[in-house]
mmCIF file of C-alpha atoms in Angstrom:
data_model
loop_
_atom_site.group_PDB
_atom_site.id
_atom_site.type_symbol
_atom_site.label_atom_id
_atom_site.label_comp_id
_atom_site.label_asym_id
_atom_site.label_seq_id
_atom_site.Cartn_x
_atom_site.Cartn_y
_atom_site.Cartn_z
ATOM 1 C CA UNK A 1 -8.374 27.193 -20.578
ATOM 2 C CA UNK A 2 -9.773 25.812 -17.211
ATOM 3 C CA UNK A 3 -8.272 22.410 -15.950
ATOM 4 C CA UNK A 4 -11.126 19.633 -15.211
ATOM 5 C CA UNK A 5 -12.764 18.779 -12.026
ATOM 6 C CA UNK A 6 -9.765 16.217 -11.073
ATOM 7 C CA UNK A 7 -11.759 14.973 -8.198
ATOM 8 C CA UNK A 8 -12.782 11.939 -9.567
ATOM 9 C CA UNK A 9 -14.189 9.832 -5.857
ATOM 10 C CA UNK A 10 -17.659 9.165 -4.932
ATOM 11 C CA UNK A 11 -17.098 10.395 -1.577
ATOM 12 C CA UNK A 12 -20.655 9.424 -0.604
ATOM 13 C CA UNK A 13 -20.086 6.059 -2.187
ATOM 14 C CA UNK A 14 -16.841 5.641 0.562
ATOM 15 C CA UNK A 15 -18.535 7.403 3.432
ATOM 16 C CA UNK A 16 -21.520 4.647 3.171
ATOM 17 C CA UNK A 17 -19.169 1.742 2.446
ATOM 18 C CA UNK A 18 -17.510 2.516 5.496
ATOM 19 C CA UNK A 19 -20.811 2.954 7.895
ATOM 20 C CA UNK A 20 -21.678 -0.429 6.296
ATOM 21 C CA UNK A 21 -18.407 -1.479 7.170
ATOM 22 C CA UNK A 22 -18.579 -3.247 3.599
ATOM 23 C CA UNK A 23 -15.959 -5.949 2.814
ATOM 24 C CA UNK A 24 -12.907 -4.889 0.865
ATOM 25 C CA UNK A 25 -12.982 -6.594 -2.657
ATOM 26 C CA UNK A 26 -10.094 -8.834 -2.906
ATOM 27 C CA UNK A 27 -9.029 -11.467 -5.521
ATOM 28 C CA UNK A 28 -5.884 -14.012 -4.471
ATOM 29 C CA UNK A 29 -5.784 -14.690 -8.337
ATOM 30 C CA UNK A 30 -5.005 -10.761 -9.021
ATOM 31 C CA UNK A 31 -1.314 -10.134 -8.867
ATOM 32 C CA UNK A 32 -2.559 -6.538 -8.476
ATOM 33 C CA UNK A 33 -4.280 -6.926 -5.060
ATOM 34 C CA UNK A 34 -2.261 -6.969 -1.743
ATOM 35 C CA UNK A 35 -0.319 -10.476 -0.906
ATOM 36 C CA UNK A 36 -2.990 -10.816 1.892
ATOM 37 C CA UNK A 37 -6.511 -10.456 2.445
ATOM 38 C CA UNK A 38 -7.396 -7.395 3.930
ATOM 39 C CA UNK A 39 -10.608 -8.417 5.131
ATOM 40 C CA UNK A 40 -8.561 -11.048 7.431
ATOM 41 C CA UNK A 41 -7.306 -9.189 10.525
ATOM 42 C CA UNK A 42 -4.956 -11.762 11.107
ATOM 43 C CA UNK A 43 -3.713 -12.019 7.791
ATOM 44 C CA UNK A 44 -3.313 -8.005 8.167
ATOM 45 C CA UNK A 45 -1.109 -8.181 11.318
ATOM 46 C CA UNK A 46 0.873 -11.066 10.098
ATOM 47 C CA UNK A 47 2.118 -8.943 7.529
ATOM 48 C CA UNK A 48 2.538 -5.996 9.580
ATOM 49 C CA UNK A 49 5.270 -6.932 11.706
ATOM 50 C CA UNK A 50 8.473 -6.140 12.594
ATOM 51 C CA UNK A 51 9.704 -9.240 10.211
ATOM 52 C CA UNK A 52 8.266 -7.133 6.543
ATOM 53 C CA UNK A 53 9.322 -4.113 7.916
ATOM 54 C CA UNK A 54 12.179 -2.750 5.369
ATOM 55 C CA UNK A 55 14.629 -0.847 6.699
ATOM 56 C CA UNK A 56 17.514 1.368 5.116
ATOM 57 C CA UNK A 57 20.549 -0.344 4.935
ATOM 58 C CA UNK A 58 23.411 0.255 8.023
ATOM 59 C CA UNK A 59 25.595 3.144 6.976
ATOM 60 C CA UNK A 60 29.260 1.947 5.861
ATOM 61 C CA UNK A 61 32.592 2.646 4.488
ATOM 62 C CA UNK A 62 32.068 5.036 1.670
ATOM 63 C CA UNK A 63 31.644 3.113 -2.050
ATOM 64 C CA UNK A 64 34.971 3.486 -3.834
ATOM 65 C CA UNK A 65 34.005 5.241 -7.331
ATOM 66 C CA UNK A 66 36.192 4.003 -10.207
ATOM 67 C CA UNK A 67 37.975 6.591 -11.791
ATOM 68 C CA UNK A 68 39.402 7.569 -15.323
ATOM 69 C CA UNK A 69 42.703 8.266 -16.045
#
């Protein structure tokens, strides 16, 4: 049995959004959407700094693992 076309984008819908350099929809009332704006350059480099930037914790002593007698 053949699998479906999975390529589900209008790729000539995106290519002309972004000639038109169309707005990005965004709702502040959507929990989904970013926590900024993405429309708002500064509210896009605000985020993007070093201060959001996650990084994996320092490497320590090795966790002690409780064992059963």
């Amino acid at each position: 049995m053949p699998l479906p076309n999975r390529d589900m984008s209008d790729w000539e819908w995106v290519k002309k959004q972004i000639a038109e350099d169309a707005p990005i929809p965004y709702d502040p009332n959507d929990p989904d959407d970013c926590p900024y704006d993405p429309n708002d350059d500064e509210a896009v480099d605000r985020f993007l700094t070093e201060e959001n930037r996650v990084y994996p914790p320092p490497p320590g002593e090795e966790k002690k693992i409780a064992k059963a007698f």
